Short mmCIF file of C-alpha atoms and ligand atoms in Angstrom, two decimals:
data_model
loop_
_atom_site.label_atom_id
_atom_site.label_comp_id
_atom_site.label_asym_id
_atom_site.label_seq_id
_atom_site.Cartn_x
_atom_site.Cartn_y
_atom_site.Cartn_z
CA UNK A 155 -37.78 11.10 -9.23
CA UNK A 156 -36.85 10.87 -12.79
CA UNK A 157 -37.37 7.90 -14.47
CA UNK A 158 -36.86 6.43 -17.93
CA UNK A 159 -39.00 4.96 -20.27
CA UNK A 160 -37.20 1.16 -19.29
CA UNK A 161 -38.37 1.88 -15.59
CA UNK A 162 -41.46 2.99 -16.53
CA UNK A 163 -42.37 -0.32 -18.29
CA UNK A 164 -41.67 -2.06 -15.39
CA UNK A 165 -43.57 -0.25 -13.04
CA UNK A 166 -46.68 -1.11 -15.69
CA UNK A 167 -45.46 -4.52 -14.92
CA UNK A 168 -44.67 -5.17 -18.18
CA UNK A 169 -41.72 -7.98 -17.08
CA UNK A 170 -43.53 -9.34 -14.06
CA UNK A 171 -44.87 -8.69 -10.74
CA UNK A 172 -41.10 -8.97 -8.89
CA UNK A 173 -39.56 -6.89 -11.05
CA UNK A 174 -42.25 -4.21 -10.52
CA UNK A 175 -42.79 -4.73 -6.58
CA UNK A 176 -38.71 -4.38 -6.57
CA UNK A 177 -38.89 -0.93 -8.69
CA UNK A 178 -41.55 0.35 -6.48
CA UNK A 179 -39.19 -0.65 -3.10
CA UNK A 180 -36.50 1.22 -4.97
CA UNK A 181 -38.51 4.57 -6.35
CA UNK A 182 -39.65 4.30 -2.38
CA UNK A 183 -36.37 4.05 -1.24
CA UNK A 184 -35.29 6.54 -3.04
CA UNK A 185 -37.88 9.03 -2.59
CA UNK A 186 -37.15 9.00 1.41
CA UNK A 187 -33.60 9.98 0.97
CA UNK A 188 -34.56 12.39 -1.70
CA UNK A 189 -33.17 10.83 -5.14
CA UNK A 190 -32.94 12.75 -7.92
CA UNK A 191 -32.68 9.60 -9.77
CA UNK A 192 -31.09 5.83 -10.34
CA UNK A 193 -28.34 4.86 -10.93
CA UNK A 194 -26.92 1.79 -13.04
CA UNK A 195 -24.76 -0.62 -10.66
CA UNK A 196 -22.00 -2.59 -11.84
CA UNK A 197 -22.79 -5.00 -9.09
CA UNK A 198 -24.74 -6.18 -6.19
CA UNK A 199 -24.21 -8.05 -2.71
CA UNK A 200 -26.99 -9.74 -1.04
CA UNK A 201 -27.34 -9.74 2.64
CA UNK A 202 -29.68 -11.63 4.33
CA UNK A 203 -28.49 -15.33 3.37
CA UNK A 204 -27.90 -16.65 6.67
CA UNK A 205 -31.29 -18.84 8.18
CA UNK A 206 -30.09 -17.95 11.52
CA UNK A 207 -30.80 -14.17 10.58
CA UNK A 208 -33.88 -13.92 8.10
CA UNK A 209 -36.03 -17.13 9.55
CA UNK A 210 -39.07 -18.58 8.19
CA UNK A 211 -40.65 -15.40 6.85
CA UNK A 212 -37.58 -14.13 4.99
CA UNK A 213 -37.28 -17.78 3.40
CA UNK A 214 -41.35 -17.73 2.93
CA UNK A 215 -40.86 -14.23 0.89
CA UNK A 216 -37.74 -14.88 -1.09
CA UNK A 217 -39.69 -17.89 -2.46
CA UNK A 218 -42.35 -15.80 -3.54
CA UNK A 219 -40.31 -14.04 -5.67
CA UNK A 220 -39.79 -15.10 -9.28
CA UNK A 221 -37.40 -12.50 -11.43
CA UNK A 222 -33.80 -13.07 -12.31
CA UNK A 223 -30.96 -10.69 -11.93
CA UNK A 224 -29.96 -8.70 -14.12
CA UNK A 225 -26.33 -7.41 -12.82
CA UNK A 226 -23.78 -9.85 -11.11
CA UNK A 227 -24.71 -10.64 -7.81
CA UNK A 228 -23.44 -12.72 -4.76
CA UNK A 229 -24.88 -13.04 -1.47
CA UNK A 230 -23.14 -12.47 1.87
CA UNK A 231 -22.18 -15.68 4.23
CA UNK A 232 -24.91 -18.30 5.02
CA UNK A 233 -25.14 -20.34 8.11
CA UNK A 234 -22.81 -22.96 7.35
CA UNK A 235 -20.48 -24.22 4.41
CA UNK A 236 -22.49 -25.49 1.37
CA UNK A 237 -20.54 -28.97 1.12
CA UNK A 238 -19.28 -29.04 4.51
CA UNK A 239 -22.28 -28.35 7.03
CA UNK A 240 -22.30 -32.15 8.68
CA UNK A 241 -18.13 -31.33 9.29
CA UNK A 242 -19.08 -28.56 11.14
CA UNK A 243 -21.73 -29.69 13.14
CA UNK A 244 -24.90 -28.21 11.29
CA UNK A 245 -28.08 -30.18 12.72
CA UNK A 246 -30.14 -31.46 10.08
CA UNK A 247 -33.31 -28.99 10.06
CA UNK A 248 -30.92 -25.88 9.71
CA UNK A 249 -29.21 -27.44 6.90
CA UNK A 250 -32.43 -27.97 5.04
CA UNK A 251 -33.70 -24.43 5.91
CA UNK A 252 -30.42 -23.18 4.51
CA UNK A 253 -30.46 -25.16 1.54
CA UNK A 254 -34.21 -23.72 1.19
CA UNK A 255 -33.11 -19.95 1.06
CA UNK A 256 -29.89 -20.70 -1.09
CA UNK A 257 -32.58 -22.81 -3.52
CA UNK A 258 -34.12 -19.29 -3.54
CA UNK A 259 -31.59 -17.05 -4.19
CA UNK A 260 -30.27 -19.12 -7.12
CA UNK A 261 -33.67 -18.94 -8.62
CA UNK A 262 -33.47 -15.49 -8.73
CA UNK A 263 -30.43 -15.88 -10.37
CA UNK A 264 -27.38 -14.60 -7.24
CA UNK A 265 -24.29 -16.18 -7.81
CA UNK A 266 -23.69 -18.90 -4.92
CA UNK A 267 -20.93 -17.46 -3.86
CA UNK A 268 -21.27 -16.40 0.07
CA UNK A 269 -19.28 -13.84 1.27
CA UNK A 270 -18.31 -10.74 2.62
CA UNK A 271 -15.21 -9.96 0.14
CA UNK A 272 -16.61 -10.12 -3.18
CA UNK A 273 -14.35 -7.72 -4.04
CA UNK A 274 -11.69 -10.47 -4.31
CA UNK A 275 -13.65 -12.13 -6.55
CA UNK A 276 -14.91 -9.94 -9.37
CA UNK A 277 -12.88 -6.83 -10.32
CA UNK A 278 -14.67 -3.81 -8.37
CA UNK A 279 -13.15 -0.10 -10.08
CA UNK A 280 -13.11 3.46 -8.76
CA UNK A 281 -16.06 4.93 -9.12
CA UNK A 282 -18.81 1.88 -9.97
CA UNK A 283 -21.99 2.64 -8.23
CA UNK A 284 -22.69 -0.39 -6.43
CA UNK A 285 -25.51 -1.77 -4.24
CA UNK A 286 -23.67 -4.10 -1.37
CA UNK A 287 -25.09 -4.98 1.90
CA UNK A 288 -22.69 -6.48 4.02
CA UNK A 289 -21.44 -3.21 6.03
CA UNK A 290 -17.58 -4.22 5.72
CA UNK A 291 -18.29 -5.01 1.98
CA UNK A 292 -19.30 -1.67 1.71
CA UNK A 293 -16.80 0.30 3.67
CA UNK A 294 -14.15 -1.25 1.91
CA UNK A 295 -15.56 -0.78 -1.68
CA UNK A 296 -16.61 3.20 -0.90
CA UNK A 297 -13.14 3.37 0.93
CA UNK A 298 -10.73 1.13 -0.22
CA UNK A 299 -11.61 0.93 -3.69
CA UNK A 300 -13.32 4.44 -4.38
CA UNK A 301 -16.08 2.59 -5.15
CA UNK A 302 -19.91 3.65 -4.89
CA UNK A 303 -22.69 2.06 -2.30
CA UNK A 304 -24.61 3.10 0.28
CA UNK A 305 -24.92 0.13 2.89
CA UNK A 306 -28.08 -1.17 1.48
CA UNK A 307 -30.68 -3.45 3.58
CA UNK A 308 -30.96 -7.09 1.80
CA UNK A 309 -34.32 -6.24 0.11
CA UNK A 310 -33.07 -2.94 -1.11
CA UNK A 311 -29.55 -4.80 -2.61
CA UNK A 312 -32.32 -7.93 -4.16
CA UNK A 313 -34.20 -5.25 -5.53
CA UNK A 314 -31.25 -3.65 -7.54
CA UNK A 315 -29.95 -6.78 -8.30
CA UNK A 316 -33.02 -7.59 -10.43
CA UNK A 317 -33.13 -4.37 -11.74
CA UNK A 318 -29.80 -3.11 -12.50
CA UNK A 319 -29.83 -0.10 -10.63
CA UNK A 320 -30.02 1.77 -7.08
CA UNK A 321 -31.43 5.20 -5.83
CA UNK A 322 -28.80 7.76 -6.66
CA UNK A 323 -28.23 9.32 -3.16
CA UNK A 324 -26.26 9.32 -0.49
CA UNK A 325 -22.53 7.92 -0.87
CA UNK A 326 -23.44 7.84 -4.34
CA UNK A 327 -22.73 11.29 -4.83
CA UNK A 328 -19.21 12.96 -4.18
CA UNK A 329 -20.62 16.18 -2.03
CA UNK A 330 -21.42 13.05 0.81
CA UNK A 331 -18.14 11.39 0.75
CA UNK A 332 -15.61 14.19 2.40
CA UNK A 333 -14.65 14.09 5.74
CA UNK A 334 -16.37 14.74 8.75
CA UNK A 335 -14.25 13.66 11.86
CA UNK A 336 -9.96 13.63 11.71
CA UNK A 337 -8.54 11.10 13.58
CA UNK A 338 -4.72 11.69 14.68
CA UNK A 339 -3.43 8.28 15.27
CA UNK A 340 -0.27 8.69 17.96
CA UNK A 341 1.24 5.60 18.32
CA UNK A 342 3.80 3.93 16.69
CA UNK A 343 2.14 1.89 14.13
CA UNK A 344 5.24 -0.26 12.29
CA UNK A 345 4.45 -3.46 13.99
CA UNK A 346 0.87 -3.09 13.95
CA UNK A 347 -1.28 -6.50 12.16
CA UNK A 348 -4.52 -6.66 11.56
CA UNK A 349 -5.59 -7.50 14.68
CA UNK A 350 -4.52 -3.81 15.46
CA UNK A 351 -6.02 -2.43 12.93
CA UNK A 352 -9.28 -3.82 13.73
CA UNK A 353 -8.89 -3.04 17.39
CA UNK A 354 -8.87 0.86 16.39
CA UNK A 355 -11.55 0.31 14.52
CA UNK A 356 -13.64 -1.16 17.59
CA UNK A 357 -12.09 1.89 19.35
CA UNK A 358 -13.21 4.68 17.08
CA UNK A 359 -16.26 3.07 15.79
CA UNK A 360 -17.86 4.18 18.98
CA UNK A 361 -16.22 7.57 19.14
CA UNK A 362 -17.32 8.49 15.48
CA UNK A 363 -20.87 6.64 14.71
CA UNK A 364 -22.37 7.24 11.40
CA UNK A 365 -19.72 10.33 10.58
CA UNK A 366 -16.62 9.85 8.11
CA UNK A 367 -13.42 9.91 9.62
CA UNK A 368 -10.02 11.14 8.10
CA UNK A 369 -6.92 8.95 9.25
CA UNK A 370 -3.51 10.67 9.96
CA UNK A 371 -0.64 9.00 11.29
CA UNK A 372 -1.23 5.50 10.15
CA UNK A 373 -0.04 2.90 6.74
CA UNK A 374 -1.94 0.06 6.57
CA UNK A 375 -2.13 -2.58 4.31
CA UNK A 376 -5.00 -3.16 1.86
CA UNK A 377 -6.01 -6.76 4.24
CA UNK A 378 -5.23 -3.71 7.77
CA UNK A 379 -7.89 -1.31 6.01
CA UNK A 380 -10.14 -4.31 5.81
CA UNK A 381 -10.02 -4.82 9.52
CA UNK A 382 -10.15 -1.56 10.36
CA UNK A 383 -13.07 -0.62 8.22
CA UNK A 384 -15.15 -4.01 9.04
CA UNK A 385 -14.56 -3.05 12.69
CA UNK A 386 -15.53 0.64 12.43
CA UNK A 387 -18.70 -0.56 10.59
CA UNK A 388 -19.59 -2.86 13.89
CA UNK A 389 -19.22 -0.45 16.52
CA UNK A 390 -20.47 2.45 14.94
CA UNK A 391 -21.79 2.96 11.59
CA UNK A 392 -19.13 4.17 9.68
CA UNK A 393 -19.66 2.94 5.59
CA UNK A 394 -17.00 5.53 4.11
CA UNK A 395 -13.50 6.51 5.73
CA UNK A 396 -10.54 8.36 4.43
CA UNK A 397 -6.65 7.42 5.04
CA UNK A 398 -4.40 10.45 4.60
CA UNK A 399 -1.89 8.97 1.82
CA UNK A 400 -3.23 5.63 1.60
CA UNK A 401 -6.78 5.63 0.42
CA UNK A 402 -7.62 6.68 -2.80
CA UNK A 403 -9.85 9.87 -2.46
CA UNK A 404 -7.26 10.77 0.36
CA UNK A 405 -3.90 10.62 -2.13
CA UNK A 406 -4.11 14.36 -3.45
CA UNK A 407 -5.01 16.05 -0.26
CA UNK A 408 -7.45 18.31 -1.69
CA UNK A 409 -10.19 17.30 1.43
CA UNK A 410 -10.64 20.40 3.47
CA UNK A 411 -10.25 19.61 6.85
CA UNK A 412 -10.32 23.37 8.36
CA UNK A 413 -13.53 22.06 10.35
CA UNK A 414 -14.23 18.50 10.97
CA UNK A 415 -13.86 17.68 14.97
CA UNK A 416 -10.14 16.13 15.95
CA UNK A 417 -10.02 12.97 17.63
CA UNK A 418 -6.59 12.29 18.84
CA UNK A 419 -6.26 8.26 20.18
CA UNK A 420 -3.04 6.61 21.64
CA UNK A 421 -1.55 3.52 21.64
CA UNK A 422 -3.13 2.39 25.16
CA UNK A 423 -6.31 3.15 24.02
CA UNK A 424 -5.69 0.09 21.53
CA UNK A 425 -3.30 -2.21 23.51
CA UNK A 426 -5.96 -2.14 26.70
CA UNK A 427 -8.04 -4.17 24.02
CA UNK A 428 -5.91 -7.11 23.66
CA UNK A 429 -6.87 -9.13 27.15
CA UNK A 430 -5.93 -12.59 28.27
CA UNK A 431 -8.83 -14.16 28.50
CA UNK A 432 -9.28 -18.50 28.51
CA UNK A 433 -10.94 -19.55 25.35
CA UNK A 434 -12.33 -22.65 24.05
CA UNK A 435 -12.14 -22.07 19.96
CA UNK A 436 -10.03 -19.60 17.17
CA UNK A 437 -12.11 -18.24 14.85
CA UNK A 438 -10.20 -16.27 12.12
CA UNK A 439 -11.08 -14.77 9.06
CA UNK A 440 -13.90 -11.82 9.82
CA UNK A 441 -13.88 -10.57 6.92
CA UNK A 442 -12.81 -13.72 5.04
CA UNK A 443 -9.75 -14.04 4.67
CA UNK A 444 -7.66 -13.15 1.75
CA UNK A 445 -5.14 -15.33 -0.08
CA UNK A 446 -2.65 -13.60 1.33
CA UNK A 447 -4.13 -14.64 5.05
CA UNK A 448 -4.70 -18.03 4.21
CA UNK A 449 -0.87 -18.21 3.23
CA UNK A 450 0.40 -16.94 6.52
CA UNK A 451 -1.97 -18.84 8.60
CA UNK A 452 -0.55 -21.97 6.74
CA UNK A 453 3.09 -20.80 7.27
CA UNK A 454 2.29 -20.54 11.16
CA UNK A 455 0.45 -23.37 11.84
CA UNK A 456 3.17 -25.30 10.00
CA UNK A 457 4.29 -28.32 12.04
CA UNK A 458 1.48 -27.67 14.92
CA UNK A 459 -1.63 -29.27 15.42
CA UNK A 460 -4.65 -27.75 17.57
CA UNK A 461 -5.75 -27.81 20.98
CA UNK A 462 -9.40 -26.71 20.55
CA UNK A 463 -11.72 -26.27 17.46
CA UNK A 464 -9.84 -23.51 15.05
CA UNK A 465 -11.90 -22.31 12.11
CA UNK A 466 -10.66 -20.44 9.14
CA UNK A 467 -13.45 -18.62 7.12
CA UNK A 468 -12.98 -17.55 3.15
CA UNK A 469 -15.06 -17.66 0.40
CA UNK A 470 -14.76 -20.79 -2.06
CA UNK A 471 -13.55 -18.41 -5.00
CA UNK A 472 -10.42 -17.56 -2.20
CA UNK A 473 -9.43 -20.99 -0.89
CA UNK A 474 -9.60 -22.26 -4.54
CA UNK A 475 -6.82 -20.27 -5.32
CA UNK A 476 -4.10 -20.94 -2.54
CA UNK A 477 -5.15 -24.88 -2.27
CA UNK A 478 -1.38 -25.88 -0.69
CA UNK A 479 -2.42 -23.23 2.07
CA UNK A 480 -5.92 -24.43 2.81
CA UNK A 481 -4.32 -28.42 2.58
CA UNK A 482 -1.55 -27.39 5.35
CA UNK A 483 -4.00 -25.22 7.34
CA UNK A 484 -6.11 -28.43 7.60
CA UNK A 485 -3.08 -30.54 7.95
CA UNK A 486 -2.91 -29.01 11.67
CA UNK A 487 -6.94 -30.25 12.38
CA UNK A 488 -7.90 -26.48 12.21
CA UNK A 489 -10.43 -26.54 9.23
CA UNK A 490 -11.19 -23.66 6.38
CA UNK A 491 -14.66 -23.21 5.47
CA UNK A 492 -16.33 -21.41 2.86
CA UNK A 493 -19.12 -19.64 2.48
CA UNK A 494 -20.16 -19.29 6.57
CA UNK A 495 -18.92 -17.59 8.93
CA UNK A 496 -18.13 -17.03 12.88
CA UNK A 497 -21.46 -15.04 13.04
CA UNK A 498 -23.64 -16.27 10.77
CA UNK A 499 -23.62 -19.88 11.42
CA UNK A 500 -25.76 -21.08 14.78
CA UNK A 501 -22.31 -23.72 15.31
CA UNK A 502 -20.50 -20.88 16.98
CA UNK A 503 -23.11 -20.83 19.86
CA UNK A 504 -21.82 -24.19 21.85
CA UNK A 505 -18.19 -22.01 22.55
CA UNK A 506 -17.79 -19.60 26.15
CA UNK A 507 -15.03 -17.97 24.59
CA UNK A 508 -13.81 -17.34 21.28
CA UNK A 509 -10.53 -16.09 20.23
CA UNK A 510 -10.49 -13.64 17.15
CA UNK A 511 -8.04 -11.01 15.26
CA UNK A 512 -11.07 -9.09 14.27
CA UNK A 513 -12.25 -5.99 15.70
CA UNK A 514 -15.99 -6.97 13.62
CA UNK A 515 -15.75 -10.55 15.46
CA UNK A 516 -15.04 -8.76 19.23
CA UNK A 517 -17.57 -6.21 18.48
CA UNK A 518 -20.84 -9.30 17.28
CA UNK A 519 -19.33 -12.71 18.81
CA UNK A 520 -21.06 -11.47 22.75
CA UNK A 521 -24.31 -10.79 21.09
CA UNK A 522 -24.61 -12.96 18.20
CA UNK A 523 -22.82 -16.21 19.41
CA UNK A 524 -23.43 -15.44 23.05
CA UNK A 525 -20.17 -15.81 23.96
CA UNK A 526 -17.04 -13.87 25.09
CA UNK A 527 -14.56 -12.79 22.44
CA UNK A 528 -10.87 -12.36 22.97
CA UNK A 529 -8.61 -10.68 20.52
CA UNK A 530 -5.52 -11.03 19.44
CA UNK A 531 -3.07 -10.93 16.47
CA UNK A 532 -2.93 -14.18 14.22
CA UNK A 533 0.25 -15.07 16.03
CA UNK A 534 -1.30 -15.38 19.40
CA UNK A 535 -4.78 -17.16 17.80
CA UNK A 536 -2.20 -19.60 16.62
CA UNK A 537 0.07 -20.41 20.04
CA UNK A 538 -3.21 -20.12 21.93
CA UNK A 539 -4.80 -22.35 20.07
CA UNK A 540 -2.46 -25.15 18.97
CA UNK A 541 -0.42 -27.82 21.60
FE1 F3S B 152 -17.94 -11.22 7.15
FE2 F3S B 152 -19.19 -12.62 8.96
FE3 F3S B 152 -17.33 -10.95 9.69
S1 F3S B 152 -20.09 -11.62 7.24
S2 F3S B 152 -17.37 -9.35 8.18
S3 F3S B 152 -17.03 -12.79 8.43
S4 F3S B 152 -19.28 -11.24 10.69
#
């Protein structure tokens, strides 16, 4: 792998022990997917925040680290809101544990801000290589925002956070981004939310796996594509996907699709989905929400007040800009918190049911919160969970 004479200083461990161990996980990396090279990264997204997912040793080796970053970085949701874990019901030992690994983190010098849309956050263009994590981060910055990142492990997204740059392979490199699967959507799609959106993408996340698929027949939304991509990423392992006319290395038409496989998939292949199912909390905002969400969950829960615990996730950088929505949202007892989410936080695991508009959230909630997940559109979540 070629390097330059910057990298090469490091490896000598001429700026510290981190910053070499980091360059050697990288030239590793690299080296099994058969990098030519690396490549600078405007940005990085660091998974593995959560206590309830790394545990003692993940907190015992991100301590051990000492290097700063040298890109912007954020890290994907911990296990409960920063200022808010007591509201929610975080024991005591958690929150310390979680307050350990944040500690860390900011040491190393990743933005405390937790989430899974970064990309509302900081300006992400066409074509940055990247090094994100969280797998709906990524499929929405390769696909989405004709951006550049392979779905990197935590340690791999640390490491080029610290160093500035990634293993150039992979979705990094335009020959791996065409399509490899079309999927005809037949079903009229005009009413579709993105509850929908992220129902098909529970559906053909299991029919597709790791391949790319090419969308015909559907318009979403940028906040649709997020559902539909988070969910696709859950089921199966989908990081890139292509929307005839909508997304933007799909606008020209210049993919060949004389080969890939045809998946057709009808409307009752979604609507069989959306069951009726008794539930005992709403949890909305997987991926976190957008302003744009936060402002029409305000305008329907306008006047009601709920029935049964009703979170609303978002990062802080999100519900700092729409405050009247996240004041009227709470004005109902539902409650928006920041930097968690319905996965990631251990609270989740005292509900039997929980009712979602995410295809990610009905895909994770039976295995990571041990409970069953109902979905529905944000309309429903709202009359089934208010008086
Ligand atoms: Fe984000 Fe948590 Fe869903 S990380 S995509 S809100 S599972």
């Amino acid at each position: 792998m070629q390097l330059d004479r910057d990298d090469e200083r490091i490896l000598a461990g001429e700026q510290g022990e981190t910053k070499q161990k980091m360059l050697e996980l990288l030239v590793a990396l690299g080296k099994v997917f058969g990098a030519e090279r690396l490549v600078p990264i405007a940005s990085a997204q660091v998974s593995g925040a959560s206590y309830k997912t790394i545990g003692e040793y993940g907190l015992q080796w991100l301590s051990s680290l000492d290097a700063k970053a040298v890109v912007p970085a954020v890290l994907n949701p911990i296990g409960m809101p920063r200022d808010r874990w007591q509201e929610m019901g975080v024991d005591e030992d958690f929150a310390a544990k979680q307050q350990a690994v944040i500690a860390a983190y900011e040491r190393l010098g990743i933005a405390l801000e937790c989430t899974c849309t970064p990309y509302y956050l900081r300006e992400t263009h066409f074509g940055d290589h990247l090094a994100w994590s969280e797998s709906s981060a990524v499929s929405y910055a390769n696909s989405v925002i004709g951006a550049r990142t392979n779905r990197e492990g935590g340690p791999g997204a640390l490491a080029a956070a610290l160093v500035g740059k990634t293993p150039c392979y992979g979705l990094h490199l335009a020959e791996n981004r065409k399509p490899q699967v079309i999927v005809r959507v037949q079903a009229d799609t005009r009413d579709w939310t993105i509850a929908h959106y992220g129902a098909l993408g529970y559906h053909v996340g299991k029919m597709v796996g790791n391949r790319i698929p090419f969308f015909s027949g559907i318009d979403p939304d940028k906040d649709q594509l997020k559902g539909l991509g988070a969910a696709m990423a859950a089921t199966g392992a989908v990081a890139l996907y292509h929307v005839e006319g909508v997304t933007p290395e799909a606008l020209d038409g210049s993919f060949d699709l004389s080969s890939p496989e045809t998946i057709a998939v009808e409307s009752g292949e979604i609507k069989k989905l959306f069951k009726e199912i008794p539930v005992d909390a709403v949890a909305v905002g997987c991926p976190h929400c957008s302003p744009a969400e936060l402002e029409e969950i305000a305008g329907l829960l306008k006047g009601k007040i709920v029935r049964m615990p009703f979170y609303v996730f978002a990062s802080q950088g999100v519900i700092d800009k729409v405050p009247r929505a996240v004041e009227a949202i709470e004005k109902s007892g539902a409650r928006v918190f920041a930097d968690t989410c319905m996965v990631v936080s251990p609270v989740m695991e005292q509900y039997e049911a929980i009712m979602v508009n995410s295809g990610k959230a009905l895909a994770y909630v039976p295995d990571m919160c041990a409970a069953v997940a109902r979905i529905g559109t944000i309309e429903d979540c709202v009359l089934v969970g208010t008086e």
